[in-house]
Short mmCIF file of C-alpha atoms in Angstrom, two decimals:
data_model
loop_
_atom_site.label_atom_id
_atom_site.label_comp_id
_atom_site.label_asym_id
_atom_site.label_seq_id
_atom_site.Cartn_x
_atom_site.Cartn_y
_atom_site.Cartn_z
CA MET A 1 90.61 55.15 86.71
CA ALA A 2 87.71 54.08 89.22
CA THR A 3 86.32 50.94 89.27
CA GLU A 4 83.11 49.80 90.45
CA THR A 5 82.46 47.49 93.07
CA LYS A 6 79.97 45.04 92.28
CA THR A 7 77.75 43.11 94.76
CA PRO A 8 75.67 39.89 94.58
CA VAL A 9 72.05 40.16 93.34
CA GLY A 10 69.75 41.15 96.09
CA SER A 11 72.37 42.21 98.67
CA ALA A 12 72.89 45.57 100.32
CA PRO A 13 75.72 47.67 98.39
CA THR A 14 78.93 47.59 100.27
CA LEU A 15 81.03 50.75 100.91
CA ALA A 16 84.48 50.14 99.79
CA PRO A 17 87.46 50.80 102.06
CA GLN A 18 88.83 54.18 102.15
CA VAL A 19 92.29 55.57 100.92
CA GLY A 20 92.87 59.19 102.41
CA GLY A 21 89.00 59.34 103.13
CA ARG A 22 87.92 58.83 99.51
CA PRO A 23 85.67 56.45 98.18
CA THR A 24 87.05 54.12 95.79
CA SER A 25 84.08 54.51 93.17
CA GLN A 26 81.63 56.57 92.00
CA VAL A 27 78.85 54.05 92.85
CA ASN A 28 80.11 54.14 96.30
CA LEU A 29 79.67 57.69 96.43
CA LYS A 30 76.27 57.49 95.50
CA VAL A 31 75.58 54.72 98.19
CA ALA A 32 77.45 57.01 100.82
CA THR A 33 75.24 59.82 100.24
CA ILE A 34 72.23 58.03 100.84
CA ALA A 35 74.00 56.51 104.02
CA TRP A 36 74.59 60.06 105.15
CA LEU A 37 71.09 61.51 104.51
CA VAL A 38 69.35 58.50 106.40
CA ALA A 39 71.86 58.99 109.67
CA ALA A 40 71.38 62.82 109.26
CA ILE A 41 67.48 62.57 109.25
CA PHE A 42 67.83 60.13 112.43
CA TYR A 43 69.96 63.47 113.78
CA PHE A 44 66.90 65.66 113.17
CA PHE A 45 64.52 63.50 115.08
CA GLN A 46 67.32 63.08 118.07
CA TYR A 47 67.73 67.17 118.07
CA VAL A 48 63.64 67.53 118.32
CA LEU A 49 64.33 65.27 121.76
CA ARG A 50 66.87 67.44 122.99
CA SER A 51 65.08 70.80 122.19
CA ALA A 52 61.24 70.01 122.87
CA PRO A 53 61.53 70.02 126.75
CA SER A 54 62.07 73.99 126.84
CA VAL A 55 58.70 74.58 125.45
CA MET A 56 56.88 72.48 127.99
CA LEU A 57 58.77 72.79 131.10
CA PRO A 58 55.81 74.05 133.45
CA GLN A 59 53.82 70.84 132.43
CA MET A 60 56.15 68.50 132.71
CA SER A 61 57.24 70.02 136.33
CA THR A 62 53.66 69.39 137.26
CA ALA A 63 53.48 65.74 135.77
CA PHE A 64 56.77 64.72 137.52
CA GLY A 65 55.76 66.61 140.52
CA VAL A 66 59.29 68.46 140.95
CA SER A 67 60.37 72.15 140.84
CA ALA A 68 61.47 73.92 137.32
CA VAL A 69 65.01 73.27 138.80
CA GLY A 70 64.30 69.77 139.40
CA MET A 71 62.94 69.45 135.95
CA ALA A 72 65.96 70.88 134.30
CA GLY A 73 68.02 68.29 136.14
CA ILE A 74 66.12 65.46 134.54
CA ILE A 75 66.17 66.84 131.33
CA GLY A 76 70.14 67.41 131.78
CA LEU A 77 70.06 63.50 132.07
CA PHE A 78 70.22 63.52 128.41
CA TYR A 79 73.80 64.95 128.04
CA TYR A 80 75.06 62.03 130.89
CA GLY A 81 73.85 59.22 128.29
CA TYR A 82 75.25 61.28 125.13
CA SER A 83 78.62 62.19 126.62
CA ALA A 84 79.07 58.51 128.09
CA PHE A 85 77.93 56.68 125.13
CA SER A 86 79.95 58.87 122.53
CA LEU A 87 82.84 56.86 122.96
CA ILE A 88 81.00 53.46 122.53
CA ALA A 89 79.14 54.83 119.24
CA GLY A 90 82.67 56.11 117.72
CA ALA A 91 84.24 52.85 118.48
CA GLY A 92 81.36 51.17 117.23
CA MET A 93 81.49 53.05 113.83
CA ASP A 94 85.47 51.81 113.50
CA TRP A 95 84.99 48.50 114.38
CA LEU A 96 81.45 47.33 113.17
CA GLY A 97 80.27 50.00 110.59
CA PRO A 98 77.43 52.38 110.62
CA ARG A 99 74.49 49.58 109.69
CA LYS A 100 75.15 47.55 112.92
CA VAL A 101 75.09 50.16 115.42
CA VAL A 102 73.08 53.35 114.20
CA PRO A 103 69.85 51.38 114.02
CA ILE A 104 70.39 50.37 117.72
CA GLY A 105 70.94 53.69 118.56
CA ALA A 106 67.71 54.89 117.03
CA ALA A 107 65.88 52.09 119.10
CA ILE A 108 67.14 52.96 122.39
CA ALA A 109 66.41 56.63 122.01
CA GLY A 110 62.79 55.63 121.02
CA LEU A 111 62.60 53.57 124.16
CA GLY A 112 63.59 56.44 126.02
CA ALA A 113 61.19 58.70 124.85
CA LEU A 114 58.39 55.91 125.64
CA LEU A 115 59.66 55.85 129.53
CA PHE A 116 59.86 59.74 129.49
CA ALA A 117 56.29 59.62 128.60
CA THR A 118 55.10 57.93 131.45
CA GLY A 119 55.61 61.18 133.79
CA HIS A 120 57.37 58.77 136.58
CA GLY A 121 60.14 59.96 138.29
CA THR A 122 62.34 56.86 137.83
CA ALA A 123 61.22 55.63 134.69
CA GLY A 124 61.31 59.38 133.11
CA SER A 125 64.76 59.78 134.33
CA MET A 126 66.16 56.50 132.88
CA GLY A 127 64.21 57.36 129.65
CA ARG A 128 65.64 60.70 129.45
CA LEU A 129 69.44 58.95 130.00
CA LEU A 130 68.41 56.48 127.11
CA GLN A 131 67.55 58.99 124.77
CA GLY A 132 70.95 60.69 125.12
CA ALA A 133 72.56 57.24 125.06
CA GLY A 134 70.87 56.02 121.83
CA GLY A 135 70.93 59.66 120.43
CA VAL A 136 74.60 60.29 120.18
CA PHE A 137 74.37 57.47 117.43
CA ALA A 138 73.07 59.78 114.98
CA PRO A 139 75.85 62.49 114.59
CA VAL A 140 78.71 59.95 115.44
CA GLY A 141 77.42 57.71 112.31
CA ALA A 142 76.58 60.73 109.96
CA ILE A 143 79.65 62.42 110.31
CA TYR A 144 81.76 59.35 110.08
CA ILE A 145 80.02 58.36 106.71
CA ALA A 146 80.81 62.13 105.75
CA SER A 147 84.27 62.31 106.55
CA GLN A 148 85.30 58.68 105.74
CA TYR A 149 83.25 58.07 102.25
CA PHE A 150 83.57 61.59 100.69
CA PRO A 151 86.73 63.79 99.75
CA PRO A 152 88.77 65.51 102.49
CA SER A 153 87.97 69.03 100.44
CA GLN A 154 84.51 68.76 101.38
CA ALA A 155 84.92 67.30 105.00
CA ALA A 156 83.88 70.69 106.93
CA THR A 157 80.91 71.44 104.50
CA LEU A 158 79.54 67.78 105.22
CA VAL A 159 80.17 68.02 108.77
CA GLY A 160 78.23 71.31 109.05
CA ALA A 161 75.32 70.01 106.76
CA THR A 162 75.19 67.13 109.03
CA GLN A 163 74.65 69.53 111.97
CA MET A 164 72.46 71.55 109.90
CA PHE A 165 69.93 68.48 110.11
CA GLY A 166 70.29 68.42 113.58
CA MET A 167 69.67 72.23 114.44
CA ALA A 168 66.58 72.13 111.88
CA GLY A 169 65.36 69.56 114.40
CA GLY A 170 66.06 71.79 117.35
CA ALA A 171 64.25 74.56 115.79
CA ALA A 172 61.07 72.15 115.20
CA GLY A 173 61.34 71.07 118.46
CA GLN A 174 60.67 74.64 119.78
CA PHE A 175 58.80 76.91 117.05
CA ILE A 176 56.82 73.72 115.90
CA VAL A 177 56.19 71.79 119.02
CA GLY A 178 55.70 75.08 121.31
CA PRO A 179 52.31 76.16 118.98
CA TRP A 180 51.30 72.37 119.57
CA ILE A 181 51.35 72.50 123.42
CA ALA A 182 49.94 76.05 123.04
CA LYS A 183 46.91 74.74 121.57
CA GLY A 184 46.42 71.66 124.32
CA LEU A 185 48.39 68.68 122.93
CA ALA A 186 49.29 66.75 126.06
CA TRP A 187 53.00 66.73 126.72
CA ASP A 188 52.96 62.83 127.02
CA THR A 189 51.14 62.38 123.84
CA PHE A 190 54.28 64.24 122.14
CA TRP A 191 56.87 62.08 123.74
CA THR A 192 54.68 58.78 123.11
CA GLY A 193 54.51 59.72 119.50
CA LEU A 194 57.98 60.89 118.94
CA GLY A 195 59.28 57.46 120.60
CA SER A 196 57.19 55.40 118.30
CA ALA A 197 58.39 57.24 115.31
CA LEU A 198 61.96 56.59 116.48
CA LEU A 199 61.47 52.86 116.78
CA ILE A 200 60.30 53.12 112.93
CA MET A 201 63.27 54.98 112.03
CA ALA A 202 65.34 52.24 113.59
CA MET A 203 63.89 49.73 111.38
CA LEU A 204 64.16 52.14 108.32
CA LEU A 205 67.81 52.80 109.13
CA PHE A 206 68.60 49.10 109.28
CA VAL A 207 66.95 48.64 105.94
CA LEU A 208 68.51 51.70 104.11
CA LEU A 209 72.08 51.89 105.49
CA PRO A 210 74.39 49.89 103.21
CA LYS A 211 76.67 47.31 104.55
CA ALA A 212 80.28 48.97 105.36
CA SER A 213 83.63 47.45 105.24
CA PRO A 214 84.76 48.78 108.73
CA VAL A 215 88.60 50.06 109.03
CA GLU A 216 90.90 47.09 109.08
CA THR A 217 92.01 46.89 112.48
CA LYS A 218 92.36 43.72 114.79
CA HIS A 219 89.16 43.17 116.61
CA THR A 220 90.23 42.87 120.28
CA GLY A 221 89.77 44.92 123.30
CA PRO A 222 93.68 45.82 123.70
CA ALA A 223 93.57 47.43 120.14
CA MET A 224 90.68 49.06 120.68
CA ILE A 225 92.06 50.51 124.10
CA ARG A 226 95.34 51.55 122.30
CA SER A 227 93.10 53.45 119.59
CA PHE A 228 91.20 55.39 122.31
CA TYR A 229 94.86 55.79 124.07
CA LEU A 230 96.36 57.31 121.25
CA VAL A 231 93.42 59.68 120.20
CA PHE A 232 93.34 61.02 123.69
CA LYS A 233 96.98 61.25 124.02
CA ASN A 234 97.10 63.72 121.02
CA PRO A 235 96.85 67.22 122.75
CA GLN A 236 94.98 68.58 119.77
CA SER A 237 91.84 66.04 120.39
CA ILE A 238 91.73 67.57 124.00
CA LEU A 239 91.78 71.19 122.65
CA CYS A 240 89.08 70.21 120.03
CA GLY A 241 86.86 68.95 122.36
CA LEU A 242 87.18 71.90 125.00
CA ILE A 243 86.72 74.20 122.28
CA ALA A 244 83.55 72.67 120.92
CA GLY A 245 82.23 72.08 124.78
CA LEU A 246 82.51 76.02 125.28
CA LEU A 247 81.00 77.04 122.37
CA PHE A 248 78.11 74.72 122.32
CA ILE A 249 76.92 75.39 126.03
CA PRO A 250 75.34 78.83 125.13
CA THR A 251 72.96 76.33 122.98
CA THR A 252 72.47 73.31 124.75
CA ILE A 253 71.88 74.66 128.34
CA PHE A 254 70.92 78.49 127.85
CA ASP A 255 68.62 78.26 124.90
CA MET A 256 67.36 74.78 124.91
CA ILE A 257 66.37 74.42 128.61
CA TRP A 258 66.13 77.87 130.03
CA GLY A 259 65.66 80.02 126.90
CA VAL A 260 61.97 80.41 127.02
CA ARG A 261 61.30 80.81 130.55
CA TYR A 262 64.40 83.34 130.75
CA LEU A 263 62.63 85.84 128.05
CA GLN A 264 59.08 85.33 129.79
CA GLU A 265 60.16 85.86 133.52
CA ALA A 266 63.28 88.43 132.77
CA HIS A 267 61.57 90.44 129.87
CA GLY A 268 57.83 89.84 130.39
CA PHE A 269 57.50 87.96 126.67
CA ASP A 270 54.18 85.84 126.27
CA TYR A 271 54.99 81.92 125.85
CA GLY A 272 54.37 82.27 122.11
CA SER A 273 57.06 85.33 121.62
CA ALA A 274 59.49 83.41 123.89
CA VAL A 275 59.36 80.21 121.90
CA MET A 276 59.85 82.02 118.54
CA ARG A 277 62.80 84.06 119.93
CA THR A 278 64.58 81.10 121.58
CA SER A 279 63.88 79.23 118.18
CA MET A 280 65.94 81.51 116.27
CA VAL A 281 69.20 80.04 117.63
CA PRO A 282 68.84 76.59 116.32
CA LEU A 283 67.40 78.32 113.06
CA GLY A 284 70.82 80.11 113.14
CA TRP A 285 72.43 77.04 113.24
CA ILE A 286 70.72 75.42 110.23
CA ILE A 287 72.56 78.43 108.40
CA GLY A 288 75.72 78.90 110.19
CA CYS A 289 76.84 75.08 110.29
CA PRO A 290 77.30 74.54 106.68
CA LEU A 291 78.17 78.18 105.88
CA LEU A 292 81.01 78.32 108.20
CA GLY A 293 82.06 74.65 107.15
CA PHE A 294 81.79 75.90 103.31
CA LEU A 295 83.92 78.81 104.21
CA SER A 296 86.49 77.11 106.15
CA ASP A 297 86.90 74.93 103.32
CA GLN A 298 87.27 77.56 100.75
CA LEU A 299 89.55 79.46 102.90
CA GLY A 300 91.23 76.12 103.60
CA ARG A 301 91.81 77.15 107.27
CA ARG A 302 89.77 76.31 110.27
CA LYS A 303 91.22 78.51 113.05
CA PRO A 304 90.34 81.87 111.82
CA VAL A 305 86.50 81.11 111.19
CA ILE A 306 86.43 79.45 114.61
CA ILE A 307 87.70 82.63 115.94
CA ALA A 308 85.85 85.27 114.24
CA ALA A 309 82.41 83.44 114.61
CA ALA A 310 83.16 82.72 118.46
CA ALA A 311 83.66 86.69 118.74
CA VAL A 312 80.40 87.34 117.15
CA LEU A 313 78.91 84.77 119.68
CA MET A 314 80.38 86.58 122.61
CA ILE A 315 79.09 89.99 121.30
CA CYS A 316 75.27 88.31 120.83
CA LEU A 317 75.75 86.78 124.30
CA THR A 318 76.40 90.00 125.92
CA PHE A 319 73.53 91.88 124.46
CA ILE A 320 71.15 89.02 125.12
CA LEU A 321 72.01 89.12 128.90
CA PHE A 322 72.64 92.63 129.31
CA GLY A 323 71.43 94.49 126.54
CA ALA A 324 67.74 95.98 126.41
CA SER A 325 65.02 93.81 125.25
CA ASN A 326 63.93 96.21 122.37
CA GLY A 327 67.15 97.54 121.52
CA LEU A 328 67.49 95.54 118.24
CA PRO A 329 64.99 94.30 115.76
CA PRO A 330 62.98 91.17 117.06
CA TYR A 331 65.02 87.74 116.33
CA VAL A 332 68.11 89.13 115.03
CA LEU A 333 70.17 88.54 118.28
CA GLY A 334 69.03 84.68 118.47
CA LEU A 335 69.52 84.38 114.59
CA VAL A 336 73.00 85.66 114.53
CA ALA A 337 74.16 83.88 117.61
CA GLY A 338 73.06 80.69 116.33
CA ILE A 339 74.82 81.33 113.04
CA ALA A 340 77.88 82.21 115.07
CA SER A 341 77.59 79.20 117.38
CA GLY A 342 77.99 76.99 114.28
CA ALA A 343 81.43 77.08 114.41
CA ALA A 344 81.41 74.55 117.32
CA MET A 345 80.94 72.00 114.62
CA LEU A 346 84.52 73.00 113.01
CA PRO A 347 86.45 71.24 115.85
CA TYR A 348 84.87 67.97 114.89
CA THR A 349 86.47 68.28 111.49
CA VAL A 350 89.88 69.33 113.07
CA ILE A 351 89.93 66.08 115.40
CA LYS A 352 89.47 64.04 112.47
CA GLU A 353 92.38 65.82 110.58
CA ALA A 354 94.45 65.75 113.00
CA ASN A 355 94.58 61.90 113.76
CA PRO A 356 95.14 58.84 111.80
CA PRO A 357 92.47 58.16 109.22
CA GLN A 358 91.56 54.69 110.72
CA PHE A 359 90.40 56.41 114.10
CA GLY A 360 87.63 58.21 112.42
CA GLY A 361 84.58 57.24 114.73
CA ILE A 362 86.72 57.08 117.70
CA ALA A 363 88.02 60.52 117.12
CA THR A 364 84.37 61.81 116.58
CA GLY A 365 83.38 60.19 119.83
CA VAL A 366 85.95 61.59 121.60
CA VAL A 367 85.24 65.24 120.95
CA ASN A 368 81.57 64.57 121.54
CA PHE A 369 82.38 62.85 124.80
CA ILE A 370 84.58 65.99 126.08
CA ASN A 371 82.05 68.48 124.62
CA PHE A 372 78.93 66.99 126.14
CA THR A 373 80.65 66.18 129.34
CA PHE A 374 80.64 70.02 129.71
CA SER A 375 76.63 70.03 129.21
CA ALA A 376 76.38 67.01 131.46
CA LEU A 377 78.37 68.35 134.37
CA LEU A 378 77.52 72.18 134.15
CA GLY A 379 73.70 71.81 133.63
CA PRO A 380 73.05 70.99 136.92
CA ILE A 381 75.25 73.49 138.17
CA PHE A 382 73.44 76.27 136.46
CA GLY A 383 70.19 75.34 137.55
CA TRP A 384 71.60 75.08 141.34
CA LEU A 385 73.09 78.66 140.88
CA LEU A 386 69.83 79.96 139.55
CA HIS A 387 68.19 78.27 142.56
CA ARG A 388 70.34 80.09 144.99
CA LEU A 389 70.58 83.36 143.50
CA SER A 390 66.51 83.39 143.47
CA GLY A 391 66.36 82.40 146.99
CA ASP A 392 63.81 79.50 145.95
CA ALA A 393 61.41 82.05 144.27
CA GLU A 394 58.75 81.24 142.03
CA VAL A 395 59.71 83.59 139.37
CA MET A 396 63.18 84.52 138.86
CA GLN A 397 64.05 88.17 137.92
CA ASN A 398 66.57 89.08 135.33
CA GLU A 399 69.76 89.75 137.55
CA HIS A 400 69.38 86.03 138.75
CA TYR A 401 69.94 84.96 134.92
CA GLN A 402 72.57 87.47 134.67
CA PHE A 403 74.33 86.54 137.36
CA ALA A 404 73.95 82.87 136.70
CA PHE A 405 74.88 82.65 132.90
CA ALA A 406 77.66 85.48 132.79
CA PRO A 407 80.18 82.81 132.81
CA LEU A 408 78.89 81.74 129.60
CA LEU A 409 81.04 84.78 128.42
CA LEU A 410 84.05 83.76 130.08
CA GLY A 411 84.03 80.36 128.39
CA VAL A 412 83.68 81.64 125.14
CA ALA A 413 86.87 84.04 125.34
CA ILE A 414 88.61 80.63 126.94
CA ALA A 415 87.41 78.93 123.46
CA ILE A 416 89.13 81.97 121.47
CA VAL A 417 92.35 81.59 123.43
CA LEU A 418 92.30 77.80 123.16
CA THR A 419 92.05 78.08 119.42
CA PHE A 420 95.19 79.68 118.83
CA PHE A 421 96.95 76.78 120.27
CA LEU A 422 95.17 74.44 117.47
CA ARG A 423 97.32 73.40 114.94
CA GLU A 424 95.78 74.24 111.70
CA THR A 425 94.72 71.46 109.72
CA GLY A 426 93.09 72.77 106.57
CA SER A 427 94.01 72.32 102.81
CA ALA A 428 96.06 75.98 102.94
CA ALA A 429 98.19 74.67 105.87
CA HIS A 430 99.04 71.66 104.20
CA SER A 431 99.83 73.09 100.84
CA LYS A 432 102.00 75.60 102.52
CA LEU A 433 104.17 72.82 103.97
CA SER A 434 104.36 70.87 100.68
CA VAL A 435 106.17 73.81 99.07
#
């Protein structure tokens, strides 16, 4: 029979240590639900940070005094901070618990937004880097709570629900912020407001996140290094990061940086229509992440869901790049592509199941690090390729985008192949082994 963990009057509830990822009492499960929810709301704001630049690229290019390609490079700095601090965020969860690190991440992201609003090259670049560095604490914290304090049978569903919050922010950063900008909202006013909101969010997170009992590990540098070594040494960890990264790139680079401009220049859509169509991708994520996670939990298998969804994503990308713009009903391709690319979150569940439970935060940090290193390194390459193919033209043509982004198809194909080498970690595989 479960026992209730008592806490002193007036103190925050304590999340008890876990056994096999399960909470030790029903009271702790309720507390964990609140903790997960507030971290997921922070993730919503983080994705607004990530996606909003795509709907104001011309205004920011003018303010910063750089070309669209140069502005895309500044925007891409987000992923350098995001990638590098993934490892720090993961270790912080395991050693200190979410309450001591997630609010700091929100404050750093808020400061980054305020610096970005200055429109100054150096300050803005530093601000964008800080947005990524602070923003990474949102998914790592929410996924850590979801996987450490809930039953393993709900792992993929909750990780998918976490990403649903993020992509809701991604959609809001496009189809809500886009019309605001079209109606005259100054781009710097938007970033100042968002930065202020994140600073308030940091205070709320500190108040609402409960005190947690970190995994009992020696709090020493060598112990931390050994933990990272064990996770990185596991080939399954590397596979998870590569698969997630290859499935994320179409969203993080193509849709959230170049999507609006691609539809305007290559297919002649007006600004409003382009914003609505690109926002269908994160809207698809809102549906696909929890849906594919739930389907994976129900099947008790991860690999078939990843492979099938990746195949659908590749078909959608082919139509988006090489099909006629009026060949299918409006919004269908973006929505289906978003739903299918939601499978990129399943490797986050697999890496947790393929490593010791006491390294839950580090495992999430590692998959995030590998995943978004792709975006950090390839973002400038795609921008440079577009720049070279267009010959410095102010307006790029459809064939320029086709040649530049065709490698995305190869990347998804590689992700499918790599998935075959992934060890199945779903409950059905465990049941089969126990027979």
